[in-house]
Short mmCIF file of C-alpha atoms and ligand atoms in Angstrom, two decimals:
data_model
loop_
_atom_site.label_atom_id
_atom_site.label_comp_id
_atom_site.label_asym_id
_atom_site.label_seq_id
_atom_site.Cartn_x
_atom_site.Cartn_y
_atom_site.Cartn_z
CA MET A 26 -16.44 -9.71 73.15
CA SER A 27 -15.54 -9.30 76.81
CA TRP A 28 -14.91 -5.54 76.54
CA PHE A 29 -18.48 -4.72 75.66
CA ARG A 30 -19.87 -7.28 78.12
CA ASN A 31 -18.00 -5.48 80.87
CA ARG A 32 -18.89 -2.01 79.72
CA TYR A 33 -22.30 -2.28 78.07
CA LEU A 34 -23.54 -5.81 78.93
CA SER A 35 -25.58 -6.23 75.72
CA PRO A 36 -26.13 -4.27 72.49
CA TRP A 37 -29.88 -4.76 73.08
CA LYS A 38 -29.78 -3.03 76.45
CA PRO A 39 -31.23 0.50 76.15
CA VAL A 40 -28.57 3.18 75.85
CA ASN A 41 -28.24 6.21 78.08
CA SER A 42 -27.09 9.73 77.31
CA LEU A 43 -23.50 9.08 78.49
CA ASP A 44 -22.92 6.23 76.03
CA SER A 45 -20.69 6.97 73.04
CA ARG A 46 -22.16 7.77 69.64
CA LEU A 47 -20.61 4.58 68.31
CA TRP A 48 -22.33 2.45 70.91
CA LYS A 49 -25.64 4.18 70.29
CA LYS A 50 -25.27 3.36 66.61
CA ILE A 51 -24.41 -0.26 67.44
CA HIS A 52 -27.52 -0.43 69.63
CA SER A 53 -29.79 0.92 66.89
CA VAL A 54 -28.37 -1.55 64.35
CA ALA A 55 -28.66 -4.41 66.85
CA LEU A 56 -32.38 -3.69 67.16
CA LEU A 57 -32.78 -3.72 63.38
CA VAL A 58 -31.01 -7.08 62.93
CA LYS A 59 -32.31 -8.76 66.08
CA SER A 60 -34.33 -11.31 64.13
CA ASN A 61 -31.18 -12.44 62.27
CA PHE A 62 -29.60 -13.72 65.49
CA THR A 63 -30.14 -17.09 67.09
CA PHE A 64 -28.75 -17.73 70.57
CA GLN A 65 -28.07 -21.12 72.09
CA ILE A 66 -27.43 -20.90 75.82
CA SER A 67 -25.43 -23.17 78.11
CA ARG A 68 -25.41 -23.27 81.89
CA GLY A 69 -22.12 -21.41 82.07
CA CYS A 70 -22.66 -18.79 79.39
CA ASN A 71 -22.30 -15.09 79.99
CA PHE A 72 -25.17 -13.91 77.82
CA SER A 73 -27.09 -11.06 79.39
CA MET A 74 -29.89 -12.51 81.49
CA ASN A 75 -32.24 -9.63 80.80
CA TRP A 76 -31.27 -8.18 77.43
CA ASP A 77 -29.80 -10.71 74.99
CA PRO A 78 -32.58 -12.26 72.83
CA TRP A 79 -31.76 -15.89 73.65
CA CYS A 80 -35.31 -16.86 74.64
CA ASN A 81 -36.84 -17.94 71.30
CA GLY A 82 -35.63 -14.77 69.63
CA ASN A 83 -36.69 -12.45 72.42
CA SER A 84 -35.10 -11.10 75.57
CA LEU A 85 -36.72 -11.65 78.96
CA MET A 86 -37.41 -7.94 79.10
CA ASP A 87 -39.58 -8.36 76.00
CA PHE A 88 -41.70 -10.91 77.85
CA LEU A 89 -42.08 -9.10 81.12
CA PRO A 90 -40.68 -5.54 81.16
CA SER A 91 -41.87 -5.06 84.75
CA TYR A 92 -39.51 -7.71 86.13
CA LYS A 93 -35.73 -7.50 85.93
CA PHE A 94 -33.19 -10.02 87.18
CA GLU A 95 -30.66 -8.33 89.45
CA LYS A 96 -27.58 -10.26 88.35
CA LYS A 97 -26.20 -9.70 84.87
CA PHE A 98 -25.54 -13.08 83.28
CA VAL A 99 -27.34 -16.33 82.54
CA ASN A 100 -24.70 -18.31 84.45
CA CYS A 101 -25.73 -16.46 87.62
CA TYR A 102 -29.08 -18.30 87.52
CA THR A 103 -28.05 -21.85 86.63
CA ASN A 104 -26.60 -24.84 88.43
CA SER A 105 -25.77 -28.41 87.39
CA SER A 106 -29.43 -29.42 87.32
CA GLY A 107 -30.76 -26.46 85.34
CA TRP A 108 -32.28 -23.13 86.31
CA ALA A 109 -31.68 -21.75 89.80
CA LEU A 110 -34.12 -18.87 89.77
CA PRO A 111 -34.88 -16.61 92.74
CA SER A 112 -38.20 -17.22 94.49
CA SER A 113 -39.44 -13.83 93.32
CA THR A 114 -39.38 -14.90 89.65
CA PRO A 115 -42.89 -14.46 88.16
CA LEU A 116 -44.66 -17.62 87.01
CA ALA A 117 -44.89 -16.31 83.43
CA LEU A 118 -41.11 -16.11 83.21
CA ARG A 119 -40.64 -19.49 84.88
CA PHE A 120 -42.95 -20.97 82.25
CA GLU A 121 -40.98 -19.42 79.38
CA LEU A 122 -37.64 -20.51 80.83
CA SER A 123 -38.81 -24.08 81.38
CA GLY A 124 -39.01 -24.51 77.61
CA ILE A 125 -35.41 -23.42 76.98
CA ASN A 126 -32.87 -26.19 76.41
CA PHE A 127 -29.25 -25.90 77.50
CA ALA A 128 -26.46 -26.82 75.09
CA GLU A 129 -22.97 -27.99 76.03
CA GLN A 130 -21.50 -24.79 74.63
CA PRO A 131 -23.13 -21.43 74.03
CA ALA A 132 -23.45 -20.34 70.40
CA THR A 133 -24.56 -17.30 68.45
CA ALA A 134 -25.68 -17.76 64.85
CA TRP A 135 -26.42 -15.24 62.10
CA ASP A 136 -29.21 -16.46 59.80
CA GLY A 137 -28.50 -19.98 61.01
CA SER A 138 -24.74 -19.83 60.41
CA VAL A 139 -22.44 -20.02 63.46
CA SER A 140 -19.45 -18.88 61.35
CA PRO A 141 -20.85 -16.30 58.92
CA THR A 142 -18.58 -14.70 56.32
CA PHE A 143 -18.63 -11.15 55.00
CA ALA A 144 -20.76 -12.35 52.07
CA THR A 145 -23.37 -13.63 54.56
CA PHE A 146 -23.77 -10.16 56.06
CA TYR A 147 -23.55 -8.45 52.67
CA LEU A 148 -26.35 -10.52 51.13
CA SER A 149 -28.46 -10.13 54.25
CA TYR A 150 -27.98 -6.35 54.26
CA PHE A 151 -29.12 -5.99 50.65
CA LYS A 152 -31.73 -8.75 50.57
CA HIS A 153 -34.59 -6.23 50.36
CA LEU A 154 -33.30 -4.99 46.99
CA VAL A 155 -34.45 -6.53 43.73
CA GLU A 156 -31.60 -8.25 41.91
CA VAL A 157 -31.21 -6.82 38.40
CA ASN A 158 -30.17 -9.09 35.55
CA TRP A 159 -27.34 -6.77 34.43
CA HIS A 160 -25.35 -6.59 37.66
CA SER A 161 -22.84 -9.20 36.43
CA PHE A 162 -21.94 -6.97 33.47
CA LEU A 163 -20.70 -4.28 35.83
CA TRP A 164 -19.72 -6.00 39.06
CA HIS A 165 -18.05 -9.12 37.74
CA LYS A 166 -14.97 -10.66 39.35
CA ARG A 167 -12.54 -8.50 37.39
CA TYR A 168 -14.35 -5.20 37.47
CA SER A 169 -12.62 -1.87 37.74
CA LEU A 170 -14.42 0.46 40.13
CA ARG A 171 -13.86 3.60 38.06
CA TYR A 172 -15.12 2.13 34.79
CA SER A 173 -17.96 0.13 36.35
CA ALA A 174 -19.18 3.17 38.29
CA TYR A 175 -19.56 5.20 35.08
CA ALA A 176 -21.10 2.22 33.28
CA TRP A 177 -23.55 1.85 36.15
CA MET A 178 -24.62 5.48 35.72
CA ALA A 179 -24.92 4.98 31.96
CA VAL A 180 -27.11 1.89 32.42
CA LEU A 181 -29.36 3.78 34.82
CA GLY A 182 -29.45 6.85 32.55
CA LYS A 183 -27.87 9.00 35.24
CA LEU A 184 -25.08 10.67 33.30
CA LYS A 185 -25.80 14.36 32.78
CA THR A 186 -26.34 14.17 29.05
CA VAL A 187 -27.81 17.12 27.17
CA ASP A 188 -31.33 15.68 27.15
CA GLN A 189 -31.18 15.28 30.95
CA LEU A 190 -29.91 18.84 31.42
CA ARG A 191 -32.63 20.24 29.16
CA LEU A 192 -35.24 18.40 31.23
CA ARG A 193 -33.89 20.34 34.21
CA GLY A 194 -34.40 23.63 32.41
CA ILE A 195 -30.78 24.17 31.28
CA ASP A 196 -30.97 25.60 27.79
CA ILE A 197 -28.07 24.15 25.81
CA PRO A 198 -27.88 22.85 22.22
CA ALA A 199 -29.28 19.34 21.95
CA VAL A 200 -26.91 18.24 19.23
CA CYS A 201 -24.27 15.53 19.87
CA TYR A 202 -20.73 16.85 20.46
CA PHE A 203 -19.28 13.96 18.47
CA CYS A 204 -21.25 13.64 15.25
CA ASP A 205 -23.04 17.00 15.14
CA SER A 206 -26.12 15.28 13.71
CA GLY A 207 -27.90 13.19 16.37
CA ASN A 208 -29.26 14.52 19.65
CA GLU A 209 -27.16 13.69 22.70
CA CYS A 210 -28.80 11.16 25.03
CA HIS A 211 -27.71 7.89 26.62
CA SER A 212 -28.92 5.66 23.79
CA HIS A 213 -27.21 7.86 21.22
CA LEU A 214 -23.88 7.97 23.07
CA PHE A 215 -23.92 4.22 23.83
CA PHE A 216 -23.68 3.29 20.98
CA GLY A 217 -25.93 4.92 18.40
CA CYS A 218 -23.41 7.64 17.59
CA ASP A 219 -20.94 7.13 14.72
CA TYR A 220 -18.06 8.13 16.97
CA SER A 221 -18.74 5.82 19.93
CA PHE A 222 -19.81 2.95 17.67
CA THR A 223 -16.53 3.23 15.76
CA VAL A 224 -14.64 3.06 19.07
CA ILE A 225 -16.48 0.03 20.45
CA CYS A 226 -16.40 -1.79 17.10
CA THR A 227 -12.65 -1.25 16.79
CA LEU A 228 -12.18 -2.84 20.21
CA LEU A 229 -14.85 -5.53 19.82
CA PRO A 230 -15.26 -6.12 16.07
CA GLU A 231 -17.93 -8.80 16.62
CA LEU A 232 -20.39 -5.99 17.27
CA GLY A 233 -20.16 -5.06 13.62
CA ALA A 234 -22.28 -8.14 12.85
CA PHE A 235 -25.41 -6.45 14.21
CA LEU A 236 -27.90 -5.49 11.52
CA MET A 237 -28.71 -2.35 13.48
CA ARG A 238 -26.52 -0.67 16.07
CA PRO A 239 -26.89 -2.36 19.45
CA ASN A 240 -27.88 -0.36 22.48
CA LEU A 241 -25.88 -0.68 25.67
CA MET A 242 -27.80 -3.61 27.13
CA GLN A 243 -27.71 -5.50 23.83
CA THR A 244 -23.95 -4.94 23.73
CA TYR A 245 -23.49 -6.46 27.19
CA ASP A 246 -25.90 -9.28 26.52
CA TYR A 247 -24.22 -10.26 23.27
CA PHE A 248 -21.11 -11.31 25.19
CA GLY A 249 -22.83 -12.25 28.45
CA SER A 250 -25.11 -14.79 26.79
CA SER A 251 -22.36 -16.28 24.62
CA SER A 252 -22.04 -20.02 25.16
CA HIS A 253 -18.52 -20.33 23.71
CA LEU A 254 -16.73 -17.61 25.72
CA PRO A 255 -15.19 -18.68 29.04
CA ASN A 256 -15.89 -16.46 32.00
CA TRP A 257 -12.54 -14.68 31.96
CA GLU A 258 -13.09 -13.64 28.33
CA LYS A 259 -16.55 -12.38 29.19
CA TYR A 260 -14.98 -10.36 32.01
CA LEU A 261 -12.61 -8.82 29.50
CA CYS A 262 -15.45 -7.94 27.11
CA PHE A 263 -17.41 -6.33 29.94
CA LEU A 264 -14.29 -4.47 30.99
CA VAL A 265 -13.82 -3.22 27.41
CA ILE A 266 -17.41 -1.96 27.27
CA ASN A 267 -17.21 -0.28 30.68
CA CYS A 268 -13.85 1.27 29.88
CA THR A 269 -15.24 2.55 26.57
CA ILE A 270 -18.17 4.19 28.35
CA TYR A 271 -15.75 5.96 30.69
CA PHE A 272 -13.44 7.24 27.95
CA VAL A 273 -16.26 8.24 25.59
CA TRP A 274 -17.92 10.18 28.39
CA ARG A 275 -14.61 11.80 29.34
CA GLU A 276 -13.99 12.74 25.71
CA ARG A 277 -17.48 14.25 25.52
CA ASN A 278 -16.67 16.42 28.53
CA THR A 279 -13.25 17.55 27.30
CA ARG A 280 -14.85 18.49 23.97
CA ARG A 281 -17.53 20.46 25.72
CA PHE A 282 -15.53 22.16 28.47
CA ASP A 283 -11.94 22.27 27.17
CA ASN A 284 -12.61 22.31 23.42
CA VAL A 285 -10.01 19.56 22.98
CA TRP A 286 -10.93 16.85 20.48
CA LYS A 287 -9.53 13.39 19.97
CA SER A 288 -10.24 11.06 17.09
CA PRO A 289 -11.77 7.59 17.63
CA ILE A 290 -8.36 6.03 16.95
CA GLU A 291 -6.77 8.13 19.70
CA ILE A 292 -9.50 7.14 22.16
CA VAL A 293 -9.05 3.49 21.22
CA ALA A 294 -5.34 3.82 22.01
CA TYR A 295 -6.15 5.29 25.44
CA ILE A 296 -8.61 2.50 26.13
CA ARG A 297 -6.13 -0.19 25.10
CA HIS A 298 -3.53 1.36 27.36
CA ALA A 299 -5.98 1.35 30.27
CA LEU A 300 -7.07 -2.20 29.52
CA LEU A 301 -3.55 -3.52 29.37
CA ALA A 302 -2.81 -1.98 32.76
CA LYS A 303 -5.67 -4.06 34.16
CA VAL A 304 -5.35 -7.23 32.12
CA LYS A 305 -1.60 -7.77 32.38
CA ASN A 306 -2.00 -9.00 35.96
CA TRP A 307 -4.71 -11.51 35.12
CA LYS A 308 -3.81 -15.16 35.49
CA ASN A 309 -5.00 -15.83 31.92
CA PHE A 310 -3.10 -12.97 30.37
CA ASN A 311 -0.97 -15.15 28.10
CA ASP A 312 -4.02 -17.09 26.89
CA LEU A 313 -5.81 -13.82 26.41
CA LYS A 314 -3.02 -12.42 24.28
CA GLY A 315 -2.90 -15.58 22.19
CA ARG A 316 -6.59 -15.70 21.63
CA PHE A 317 -7.00 -12.06 20.80
CA GLU A 318 -4.04 -12.03 18.48
CA LEU A 319 -5.77 -14.86 16.60
CA ASP A 320 -9.13 -13.16 16.60
CA SER A 321 -7.84 -9.60 16.31
CA GLN A 322 -10.61 -8.81 18.78
CA LEU A 323 -8.38 -6.84 21.09
CA ASN A 324 -5.40 -6.36 18.88
CA PHE A 325 -2.40 -6.33 21.18
CA THR A 326 -0.06 -6.31 18.18
CA SER A 327 -1.45 -3.01 17.02
CA TYR A 328 -1.54 -1.90 20.63
CA ARG A 329 2.22 -2.34 20.81
CA SER A 330 2.63 -0.28 17.65
CA VAL A 331 0.62 2.52 19.26
CA TRP A 332 2.83 2.53 22.33
ZN1 ZN B 410 -23.33 11.54 17.96
#
């Protein structure tokens, strides 16, 4: 902290043209998050007298921009009995300062926490966003960035499927590259299509119990709302779904651009290979193997025969 005190005094002090781009950025962010800070001053603290917002959330320059204390720090204007202000201090400032209590030690808190963690800042940064009920399907504890990123785009309908391209004026055949019967769109690919439904049902046979083919959100919710699955098994099911979205989408693109086709069984083998690479390091891997060998839900026995 001392380096910026010596060089810049306070991130709330206005920048000048000679300041670095980094410091200018820090200053602009400091202004944005000013209300998140709470300062507690002590007689010996080196908070900026003029610029740090230690006076009920404001700096002294906010109260009276026309008056500026000459010395830099709070401890320059205190003694053992309290404030030691120069005689030129305006009455308005004296009144404000008389209501400020000194603590034994100075403290800076973020949203009331004197020892905030990364999660504290993270939640604060995104607090203006509405929390969606499907975020745990994608960004669970065991997520894989590559698979979750594609699943995220699929959930939002942002993959460049044929229906999306046609909306943008690109004239290409609407028919699905897999089944050659349905029209390609997100709901068809995940998982209305015979091809993708065969893949996901081979990996998660419980989905075969649906009277009608589940859409993507129903697929997630089936496992997410299950009361008998422990969390680590739900994470695996979400990982299977997300991994399937990635490989189905990749297969769609290789069919379209490279004219190379793989059967559902081949794609399932790729997905199992990718899943095992992730799951083998999980703490519950042995339990997982045991359970899924019993249930044949993710058949590691047949996986071994593939590889
Ligand atoms: Zn299809």
